[in-house]
Every structure is written in structure tokens, then in C-alpha cells.
């Protein structure tokens, strides 16, 4: 009898310990899930802030480009565009599913890419697509914080109300306020700013609004 009682007590102790272990494992899983949920929430909040920043940057860029239109009468341009760099188009103009492009409710994918991306070897020379005046070149948050995502960039003003933007450069080859001819090297391809790899963001704006560069560039 005593041996049976001891055996039952030992079994009860084993069962209690097993239950306690299972409770501890369950609590650990709950803690891990809560930590993951907090981490996911933090990442989502950071992502939303980044999207808001990108949209603000784009709005600031559009406002600044619109303000340059009056300068276009001083620019000497041919009106015939050339490709700014030899490379492969990795992203086209228009609606895109890439979430880091500005929000656009008119797009089914809800995002819009305002230029084309050209990829080539790091440091490939970038040329002025047409003659014009170098209005702005900077690193990071130029124009009062409005261009953080473009890293090193060059903005040019051309005749006829056109402007061009060359983003993510590794370095510059021109100074601000200079009139340059078409095909002049203005910088070198890089991966500065909000970039996933070496490429050139090339943008043409007309009267302050982005237009498809492929409608102006010669057929490749």
C-alpha cells in the first residue's frame, strides 16, 4: 500500500511538473507572438512614415519644378532630346506596385513612378538630355528637405517649360547656374538616396508635371 501511494504521489508530481512546463512553454509562445506583433507594428509604422515622407518629397519637388518654368526662356535648348545614359530600363513611367513610389489614388496599383530608371555599371557618365541651365544640385535633402530620396541629383531647366531631373548620382560634373550643351557630362551614375542599387532616375517635366520620357527620347 505504501509503495502504491508513493508511486501515485510521484505520478502526481510528474503530471504537475508536465502541466507547469506546458504552461511555461505556452506563455513563452505568447510572449514571442506579442513581441513579433510589436515588431511588426513598429515596422509598419516606420513604413507608413517613410511613405508619407516620400509623398511629401514628391509634392515639394513638383512645387519647386513649377517655380522654375519662368527661367526656361533663358535656357538654350534644341528641343531634341537624347538618352542621358546607356543602360537598361528597370522601371518605366507611370503606375507601379512599388510601394516606395508616391501614392496616387488614380492608379489601380496606388503608386506612380514619375520617370524612368536606367541601370548600368556604377559610375557610368550621365549626360544632359538637352541643352539648358543647371538649376540645382545637392546631396540628400535639397530644396528645404524636399528631395531626400534622390540622393545626389541634378535639376536642369530647358526652353519651352521643360525641366529634367537626374537622381541617385555618385558624383557631379557641373556647377549650379551654368548653361550646358546637350550631351555634356553632368554627373555619374550611383546609388545615393532611396535606392536599391546603381541606377539613374531620369525625369522630364513639362509645365511642372511629369511626362513619359519615352515620348520624347529617340527610339533606342
PDB file of N, CA and C in Angstrom, residues 76-161:
ATOM      1  N   UNK A  76      19.150  77.746 -73.407  1.00  0.00           N
ATOM      2  CA  UNK A  76      19.389  77.442 -74.819  1.00  0.00           C
ATOM      3  C   UNK A  76      19.250  75.933 -75.011  1.00  0.00           C
ATOM      4  N   UNK A  77      18.177  75.553 -75.677  1.00  0.00           N
ATOM      5  CA  UNK A  77      17.878  74.135 -75.873  1.00  0.00           C
ATOM      6  C   UNK A  77      17.556  73.872 -77.332  1.00  0.00           C
ATOM      7  N   UNK A  78      17.769  72.633 -77.752  1.00  0.00           N
ATOM      8  CA  UNK A  78      17.500  72.271 -79.141  1.00  0.00           C
ATOM      9  C   UNK A  78      16.075  71.774 -79.338  1.00  0.00           C
ATOM     10  N   UNK A  79      15.459  71.312 -78.247  1.00  0.00           N
ATOM     11  CA  UNK A  79      14.137  70.709 -78.365  1.00  0.00           C
ATOM     12  C   UNK A  79      14.186  69.269 -78.834  1.00  0.00           C
ATOM     13  N   UNK A  80      15.393  68.762 -79.041  1.00  0.00           N
ATOM     14  CA  UNK A  80      15.568  67.368 -79.442  1.00  0.00           C
ATOM     15  C   UNK A  80      16.338  66.652 -78.330  1.00  0.00           C
ATOM     16  N   UNK A  81      15.708  65.678 -77.758  1.00  0.00           N
ATOM     17  CA  UNK A  81      16.262  65.027 -76.578  1.00  0.00           C
ATOM     18  C   UNK A  81      17.142  63.839 -76.944  1.00  0.00           C
ATOM     19  N   UNK A  82      18.080  63.523 -76.055  1.00  0.00           N
ATOM     20  CA  UNK A  82      18.907  62.328 -76.203  1.00  0.00           C
ATOM     21  C   UNK A  82      18.863  61.554 -74.883  1.00  0.00           C
ATOM     22  N   UNK A  83      19.194  60.289 -74.993  1.00  0.00           N
ATOM     23  CA  UNK A  83      19.243  59.463 -73.794  1.00  0.00           C
ATOM     24  C   UNK A  83      20.363  59.966 -72.882  1.00  0.00           C
ATOM     25  N   UNK A  84      20.098  60.135 -71.593  1.00  0.00           N
ATOM     26  CA  UNK A  84      21.125  60.656 -70.694  1.00  0.00           C
ATOM     27  C   UNK A  84      22.224  59.653 -70.380  1.00  0.00           C
ATOM     28  N   UNK A  85      21.933  58.372 -70.612  1.00  0.00           N
ATOM     29  CA  UNK A  85      22.899  57.336 -70.255  1.00  0.00           C
ATOM     30  C   UNK A  85      22.533  56.055 -70.989  1.00  0.00           C
ATOM     31  N   UNK A  86      23.549  55.324 -71.406  1.00  0.00           N
ATOM     32  CA  UNK A  86      23.300  53.993 -71.955  1.00  0.00           C
ATOM     33  C   UNK A  86      23.016  53.044 -70.793  1.00  0.00           C
ATOM     34  N   UNK A  87      21.903  52.359 -70.858  1.00  0.00           N
ATOM     35  CA  UNK A  87      21.554  51.446 -69.778  1.00  0.00           C
ATOM     36  C   UNK A  87      20.263  50.714 -70.067  1.00  0.00           C
ATOM     37  N   UNK A  88      19.899  49.854 -69.146  1.00  0.00           N
ATOM     38  CA  UNK A  88      18.680  49.054 -69.254  1.00  0.00           C
ATOM     39  C   UNK A  88      17.582  49.711 -68.428  1.00  0.00           C
ATOM     40  N   UNK A  89      16.386  49.831 -69.000  1.00  0.00           N
ATOM     41  CA  UNK A  89      15.256  50.379 -68.250  1.00  0.00           C
ATOM     42  C   UNK A  89      14.789  49.329 -67.243  1.00  0.00           C
ATOM     43  N   UNK A  90      14.914  49.643 -65.969  1.00  0.00           N
ATOM     44  CA  UNK A  90      14.497  48.712 -64.921  1.00  0.00           C
ATOM     45  C   UNK A  90      13.146  49.076 -64.330  1.00  0.00           C
ATOM     46  N   UNK A  91      12.714  50.297 -64.542  1.00  0.00           N
ATOM     47  CA  UNK A  91      11.363  50.693 -64.136  1.00  0.00           C
ATOM     48  C   UNK A  91      10.883  51.789 -65.067  1.00  0.00           C
ATOM     49  N   UNK A  92       9.676  51.628 -65.568  1.00  0.00           N
ATOM     50  CA  UNK A  92       9.135  52.591 -66.506  1.00  0.00           C
ATOM     51  C   UNK A  92       8.352  53.701 -65.843  1.00  0.00           C
ATOM     52  N   UNK A  93       7.794  54.557 -66.669  1.00  0.00           N
ATOM     53  CA  UNK A  93       6.992  55.698 -66.226  1.00  0.00           C
ATOM     54  C   UNK A  93       5.552  55.245 -65.998  1.00  0.00           C
ATOM     55  N   UNK A  94       4.934  55.770 -64.947  1.00  0.00           N
ATOM     56  CA  UNK A  94       3.510  55.520 -64.754  1.00  0.00           C
ATOM     57  C   UNK A  94       3.200  54.709 -63.514  1.00  0.00           C
ATOM     58  N   UNK A  95       1.993  54.140 -63.490  1.00  0.00           N
ATOM     59  CA  UNK A  95       1.515  53.395 -62.330  1.00  0.00           C
ATOM     60  C   UNK A  95       2.428  52.205 -62.040  1.00  0.00           C
ATOM     61  N   UNK A  96       2.662  51.959 -60.769  1.00  0.00           N
ATOM     62  CA  UNK A  96       3.561  50.892 -60.350  1.00  0.00           C
ATOM     63  C   UNK A  96       3.082  50.321 -59.024  1.00  0.00           C
ATOM     64  N   UNK A  97       3.445  49.086 -58.770  1.00  0.00           N
ATOM     65  CA  UNK A  97       3.120  48.462 -57.486  1.00  0.00           C
ATOM     66  C   UNK A  97       4.229  48.672 -56.463  1.00  0.00           C
ATOM     67  N   UNK A  98       5.331  49.311 -56.879  1.00  0.00           N
ATOM     68  CA  UNK A  98       6.439  49.538 -55.947  1.00  0.00           C
ATOM     69  C   UNK A  98       5.978  50.496 -54.851  1.00  0.00           C
ATOM     70  N   UNK A  99       5.937  50.061 -53.588  1.00  0.00           N
ATOM     71  CA  UNK A  99       5.289  50.858 -52.540  1.00  0.00           C
ATOM     72  C   UNK A  99       6.016  52.129 -52.146  1.00  0.00           C
ATOM     73  N   UNK A 100       7.288  52.279 -52.538  1.00  0.00           N
ATOM     74  CA  UNK A 100       8.023  53.473 -52.145  1.00  0.00           C
ATOM     75  C   UNK A 100       7.891  54.616 -53.148  1.00  0.00           C
ATOM     76  N   UNK A 101       7.127  54.389 -54.208  1.00  0.00           N
ATOM     77  CA  UNK A 101       6.809  55.499 -55.104  1.00  0.00           C
ATOM     78  C   UNK A 101       5.615  56.266 -54.536  1.00  0.00           C
ATOM     79  N   UNK A 102       5.448  57.532 -54.913  1.00  0.00           N
ATOM     80  CA  UNK A 102       4.382  58.353 -54.336  1.00  0.00           C
ATOM     81  C   UNK A 102       2.992  57.745 -54.525  1.00  0.00           C
ATOM     82  N   UNK A 103       2.159  57.953 -53.531  1.00  0.00           N
ATOM     83  CA  UNK A 103       0.779  57.462 -53.562  1.00  0.00           C
ATOM     84  C   UNK A 103      -0.018  58.201 -54.626  1.00  0.00           C
ATOM     85  N   UNK A 104      -0.767  57.448 -55.402  1.00  0.00           N
ATOM     86  CA  UNK A 104      -1.622  58.032 -56.435  1.00  0.00           C
ATOM     87  C   UNK A 104      -2.918  57.228 -56.507  1.00  0.00           C
ATOM     88  N   UNK A 105      -4.013  57.766 -55.960  1.00  0.00           N
ATOM     89  CA  UNK A 105      -5.275  57.009 -55.931  1.00  0.00           C
ATOM     90  C   UNK A 105      -5.853  56.744 -57.312  1.00  0.00           C
ATOM     91  N   UNK A 106      -5.377  57.472 -58.329  1.00  0.00           N
ATOM     92  CA  UNK A 106      -5.891  57.235 -59.679  1.00  0.00           C
ATOM     93  C   UNK A 106      -5.284  55.990 -60.316  1.00  0.00           C
ATOM     94  N   UNK A 107      -4.236  55.456 -59.708  1.00  0.00           N
ATOM     95  CA  UNK A 107      -3.597  54.240 -60.215  1.00  0.00           C
ATOM     96  C   UNK A 107      -4.216  53.004 -59.558  1.00  0.00           C
ATOM     97  N   UNK A 108      -4.517  51.972 -60.328  1.00  0.00           N
ATOM     98  CA  UNK A 108      -5.009  50.727 -59.721  1.00  0.00           C
ATOM     99  C   UNK A 108      -4.031  50.170 -58.686  1.00  0.00           C
ATOM    100  N   UNK A 109      -2.736  50.382 -58.938  1.00  0.00           N
ATOM    101  CA  UNK A 109      -1.704  49.907 -58.016  1.00  0.00           C
ATOM    102  C   UNK A 109      -1.409  50.904 -56.903  1.00  0.00           C
ATOM    103  N   UNK A 110      -2.030  52.091 -56.966  1.00  0.00           N
ATOM    104  CA  UNK A 110      -1.973  53.134 -55.926  1.00  0.00           C
ATOM    105  C   UNK A 110      -0.633  53.849 -55.820  1.00  0.00           C
ATOM    106  N   UNK A 111       0.287  53.584 -56.732  1.00  0.00           N
ATOM    107  CA  UNK A 111       1.573  54.281 -56.702  1.00  0.00           C
ATOM    108  C   UNK A 111       1.971  54.673 -58.123  1.00  0.00           C
ATOM    109  N   UNK A 112       2.779  55.753 -58.212  1.00  0.00           N
ATOM    110  CA  UNK A 112       3.120  56.315 -59.517  1.00  0.00           C
ATOM    111  C   UNK A 112       4.601  56.637 -59.576  1.00  0.00           C
ATOM    112  N   UNK A 113       5.247  56.217 -60.667  1.00  0.00           N
ATOM    113  CA  UNK A 113       6.666  56.500 -60.889  1.00  0.00           C
ATOM    114  C   UNK A 113       6.773  57.612 -61.916  1.00  0.00           C
ATOM    115  N   UNK A 114       7.402  58.715 -61.536  1.00  0.00           N
ATOM    116  CA  UNK A 114       7.374  59.939 -62.337  1.00  0.00           C
ATOM    117  C   UNK A 114       8.461  60.026 -63.400  1.00  0.00           C
ATOM    118  N   UNK A 115       9.240  58.980 -63.564  1.00  0.00           N
ATOM    119  CA  UNK A 115      10.290  58.991 -64.582  1.00  0.00           C
ATOM    120  C   UNK A 115      10.594  57.577 -65.026  1.00  0.00           C
ATOM    121  N   UNK A 116      11.802  57.385 -65.529  1.00  0.00           N
ATOM    122  CA  UNK A 116      12.271  56.036 -65.849  1.00  0.00           C
ATOM    123  C   UNK A 116      13.575  55.797 -65.105  1.00  0.00           C
ATOM    124  N   UNK A 117      13.829  54.548 -64.761  1.00  0.00           N
ATOM    125  CA  UNK A 117      15.081  54.161 -64.125  1.00  0.00           C
ATOM    126  C   UNK A 117      15.942  53.421 -65.137  1.00  0.00           C
ATOM    127  N   UNK A 118      17.193  53.858 -65.246  1.00  0.00           N
ATOM    128  CA  UNK A 118      18.160  53.229 -66.148  1.00  0.00           C
ATOM    129  C   UNK A 118      19.296  52.646 -65.317  1.00  0.00           C
ATOM    130  N   UNK A 119      19.613  51.386 -65.537  1.00  0.00           N
ATOM    131  CA  UNK A 119      20.689  50.732 -64.798  1.00  0.00           C
ATOM    132  C   UNK A 119      21.872  50.463 -65.712  1.00  0.00           C
ATOM    133  N   UNK A 120      23.061  50.742 -65.198  1.00  0.00           N
ATOM    134  CA  UNK A 120      24.313  50.480 -65.914  1.00  0.00           C
ATOM    135  C   UNK A 120      25.401  50.283 -64.867  1.00  0.00           C
ATOM    136  N   UNK A 121      26.637  50.121 -65.318  1.00  0.00           N
ATOM    137  CA  UNK A 121      27.735  49.962 -64.375  1.00  0.00           C
ATOM    138  C   UNK A 121      27.869  51.207 -63.506  1.00  0.00           C
ATOM    139  N   UNK A 122      28.198  50.985 -62.246  1.00  0.00           N
ATOM    140  CA  UNK A 122      28.379  52.097 -61.313  1.00  0.00           C
ATOM    141  C   UNK A 122      29.406  53.086 -61.870  1.00  0.00           C
ATOM    142  N   UNK A 123      29.053  54.367 -61.846  1.00  0.00           N
ATOM    143  CA  UNK A 123      29.961  55.396 -62.323  1.00  0.00           C
ATOM    144  C   UNK A 123      29.835  55.723 -63.793  1.00  0.00           C
ATOM    145  N   UNK A 124      28.861  55.115 -64.482  1.00  0.00           N
ATOM    146  CA  UNK A 124      28.648  55.433 -65.898  1.00  0.00           C
ATOM    147  C   UNK A 124      28.331  56.920 -66.056  1.00  0.00           C
ATOM    148  N   UNK A 125      28.955  57.617 -67.024  1.00  0.00           N
ATOM    149  CA  UNK A 125      28.677  59.049 -67.204  1.00  0.00           C
ATOM    150  C   UNK A 125      27.204  59.304 -67.527  1.00  0.00           C
ATOM    151  N   UNK A 126      26.675  60.371 -66.938  1.00  0.00           N
ATOM    152  CA  UNK A 126      25.299  60.817 -67.188  1.00  0.00           C
ATOM    153  C   UNK A 126      25.375  62.135 -67.952  1.00  0.00           C
ATOM    154  N   UNK A 127      24.668  62.227 -69.071  1.00  0.00           N
ATOM    155  CA  UNK A 127      24.743  63.382 -69.964  1.00  0.00           C
ATOM    156  C   UNK A 127      23.467  64.215 -69.899  1.00  0.00           C
ATOM    157  N   UNK A 128      23.608  65.511 -70.161  1.00  0.00           N
ATOM    158  CA  UNK A 128      22.437  66.379 -70.285  1.00  0.00           C
ATOM    159  C   UNK A 128      21.604  65.912 -71.470  1.00  0.00           C
ATOM    160  N   UNK A 129      20.322  65.679 -71.231  1.00  0.00           N
ATOM    161  CA  UNK A 129      19.458  65.172 -72.295  1.00  0.00           C
ATOM    162  C   UNK A 129      19.184  66.227 -73.361  1.00  0.00           C
ATOM    163  N   UNK A 130      19.321  67.491 -72.999  1.00  0.00           N
ATOM    164  CA  UNK A 130      19.262  68.611 -73.947  1.00  0.00           C
ATOM    165  C   UNK A 130      19.994  69.776 -73.304  1.00  0.00           C
ATOM    166  N   UNK A 131      20.270  70.803 -74.092  1.00  0.00           N
ATOM    167  CA  UNK A 131      20.923  71.977 -73.536  1.00  0.00           C
ATOM    168  C   UNK A 131      20.015  72.672 -72.530  1.00  0.00           C
ATOM    169  N   UNK A 132      20.621  73.301 -71.538  1.00  0.00           N
ATOM    170  CA  UNK A 132      19.833  74.005 -70.537  1.00  0.00           C
ATOM    171  C   UNK A 132      20.689  74.545 -69.417  1.00  0.00           C
ATOM    172  N   UNK A 133      20.021  75.039 -68.388  1.00  0.00           N
ATOM    173  CA  UNK A 133      20.694  75.649 -67.242  1.00  0.00           C
ATOM    174  C   UNK A 133      20.610  74.709 -66.049  1.00  0.00           C
ATOM    175  N   UNK A 134      21.745  74.471 -65.414  1.00  0.00           N
ATOM    176  CA  UNK A 134      21.773  73.662 -64.199  1.00  0.00           C
ATOM    177  C   UNK A 134      21.202  74.513 -63.069  1.00  0.00           C
ATOM    178  N   UNK A 135      20.037  74.124 -62.601  1.00  0.00           N
ATOM    179  CA  UNK A 135      19.389  74.931 -61.558  1.00  0.00           C
ATOM    180  C   UNK A 135      19.814  74.515 -60.166  1.00  0.00           C
ATOM    181  N   UNK A 136      19.886  73.234 -59.906  1.00  0.00           N
ATOM    182  CA  UNK A 136      20.110  72.782 -58.544  1.00  0.00           C
ATOM    183  C   UNK A 136      20.864  71.468 -58.564  1.00  0.00           C
ATOM    184  N   UNK A 137      21.829  71.337 -57.676  1.00  0.00           N
ATOM    185  CA  UNK A 137      22.477  70.047 -57.485  1.00  0.00           C
ATOM    186  C   UNK A 137      22.872  69.953 -56.022  1.00  0.00           C
ATOM    187  N   UNK A 138      22.591  68.827 -55.412  1.00  0.00           N
ATOM    188  CA  UNK A 138      22.867  68.697 -53.993  1.00  0.00           C
ATOM    189  C   UNK A 138      22.875  67.240 -53.585  1.00  0.00           C
ATOM    190  N   UNK A 139      23.189  67.004 -52.311  1.00  0.00           N
ATOM    191  CA  UNK A 139      23.189  65.659 -51.742  1.00  0.00           C
ATOM    192  C   UNK A 139      22.126  65.596 -50.671  1.00  0.00           C
ATOM    193  N   UNK A 140      21.284  64.572 -50.738  1.00  0.00           N
ATOM    194  CA  UNK A 140      20.332  64.341 -49.663  1.00  0.00           C
ATOM    195  C   UNK A 140      19.129  65.234 -49.729  1.00  0.00           C
ATOM    196  N   UNK A 141      18.890  65.999 -48.664  1.00  0.00           N
ATOM    197  CA  UNK A 141      17.638  66.736 -48.537  1.00  0.00           C
ATOM    198  C   UNK A 141      17.769  68.144 -49.090  1.00  0.00           C
ATOM    199  N   UNK A 142      17.774  68.268 -50.390  1.00  0.00           N
ATOM    200  CA  UNK A 142      17.836  69.579 -51.021  1.00  0.00           C
ATOM    201  C   UNK A 142      16.496  70.268 -51.044  1.00  0.00           C
ATOM    202  N   UNK A 143      16.490  71.499 -51.497  1.00  0.00           N
ATOM    203  CA  UNK A 143      15.259  72.282 -51.637  1.00  0.00           C
ATOM    204  C   UNK A 143      14.429  72.246 -50.358  1.00  0.00           C
ATOM    205  N   UNK A 144      15.073  72.549 -49.233  1.00  0.00           N
ATOM    206  CA  UNK A 144      14.343  72.610 -47.974  1.00  0.00           C
ATOM    207  C   UNK A 144      13.858  71.257 -47.494  1.00  0.00           C
ATOM    208  N   UNK A 145      14.552  70.191 -47.836  1.00  0.00           N
ATOM    209  CA  UNK A 145      14.167  68.859 -47.378  1.00  0.00           C
ATOM    210  C   UNK A 145      13.279  68.113 -48.336  1.00  0.00           C
ATOM    211  N   UNK A 146      13.080  68.639 -49.532  1.00  0.00           N
ATOM    212  CA  UNK A 146      12.118  68.039 -50.443  1.00  0.00           C
ATOM    213  C   UNK A 146      12.639  66.941 -51.342  1.00  0.00           C
ATOM    214  N   UNK A 147      13.950  66.661 -51.305  1.00  0.00           N
ATOM    215  CA  UNK A 147      14.479  65.681 -52.259  1.00  0.00           C
ATOM    216  C   UNK A 147      15.361  64.632 -51.586  1.00  0.00           C
ATOM    217  N   UNK A 148      15.019  64.249 -50.358  1.00  0.00           N
ATOM    218  CA  UNK A 148      15.859  63.297 -49.632  1.00  0.00           C
ATOM    219  C   UNK A 148      16.052  61.997 -50.401  1.00  0.00           C
ATOM    220  N   UNK A 149      15.014  61.536 -51.082  1.00  0.00           N
ATOM    221  CA  UNK A 149      15.074  60.234 -51.723  1.00  0.00           C
ATOM    222  C   UNK A 149      15.953  60.164 -52.947  1.00  0.00           C
ATOM    223  N   UNK A 150      16.315  61.305 -53.551  1.00  0.00           N
ATOM    224  CA  UNK A 150      17.085  61.287 -54.793  1.00  0.00           C
ATOM    225  C   UNK A 150      18.588  61.330 -54.562  1.00  0.00           C
ATOM    226  N   UNK A 151      19.034  61.432 -53.316  1.00  0.00           N
ATOM    227  CA  UNK A 151      20.459  61.455 -53.041  1.00  0.00           C
ATOM    228  C   UNK A 151      21.139  62.613 -53.744  1.00  0.00           C
ATOM    229  N   UNK A 152      22.263  62.339 -54.413  1.00  0.00           N
ATOM    230  CA  UNK A 152      22.890  63.366 -55.251  1.00  0.00           C
ATOM    231  C   UNK A 152      22.096  63.476 -56.548  1.00  0.00           C
ATOM    232  N   UNK A 153      21.740  64.680 -56.904  1.00  0.00           N
ATOM    233  CA  UNK A 153      20.905  64.845 -58.095  1.00  0.00           C
ATOM    234  C   UNK A 153      21.260  66.146 -58.796  1.00  0.00           C
ATOM    235  N   UNK A 154      20.801  66.268 -60.025  1.00  0.00           N
ATOM    236  CA  UNK A 154      20.915  67.497 -60.811  1.00  0.00           C
ATOM    237  C   UNK A 154      19.543  67.802 -61.392  1.00  0.00           C
ATOM    238  N   UNK A 155      19.121  69.058 -61.306  1.00  0.00           N
ATOM    239  CA  UNK A 155      17.907  69.532 -61.970  1.00  0.00           C
ATOM    240  C   UNK A 155      18.326  70.535 -63.031  1.00  0.00           C
ATOM    241  N   UNK A 156      17.818  70.368 -64.252  1.00  0.00           N
ATOM    242  CA  UNK A 156      18.126  71.297 -65.337  1.00  0.00           C
ATOM    243  C   UNK A 156      16.851  71.944 -65.856  1.00  0.00           C
ATOM    244  N   UNK A 157      16.970  73.212 -66.252  1.00  0.00           N
ATOM    245  CA  UNK A 157      15.864  73.955 -66.852  1.00  0.00           C
ATOM    246  C   UNK A 157      16.129  74.075 -68.348  1.00  0.00           C
ATOM    247  N   UNK A 158      15.111  73.775 -69.153  1.00  0.00           N
ATOM    248  CA  UNK A 158      15.238  73.818 -70.611  1.00  0.00           C
ATOM    249  C   UNK A 158      14.200  74.767 -71.201  1.00  0.00           C
ATOM    250  N   UNK A 159      14.409  75.146 -72.438  1.00  0.00           N
ATOM    251  CA  UNK A 159      13.450  76.016 -73.121  1.00  0.00           C
ATOM    252  C   UNK A 159      12.105  75.305 -73.270  1.00  0.00           C
ATOM    253  N   UNK A 160      11.052  76.115 -73.402  1.00  0.00           N
ATOM    254  CA  UNK A 160       9.727  75.549 -73.642  1.00  0.00           C
ATOM    255  C   UNK A 160       9.014  75.057 -72.409  1.00  0.00           C
ATOM    256  N   UNK A 161       9.506  75.426 -71.216  1.00  0.00           N
ATOM    257  CA  UNK A 161       8.842  75.000 -69.989  1.00  0.00           C
ATOM    258  C   UNK A 161       9.218  73.616 -69.512  1.00  0.00           C
TER     259      UNK A 161
END
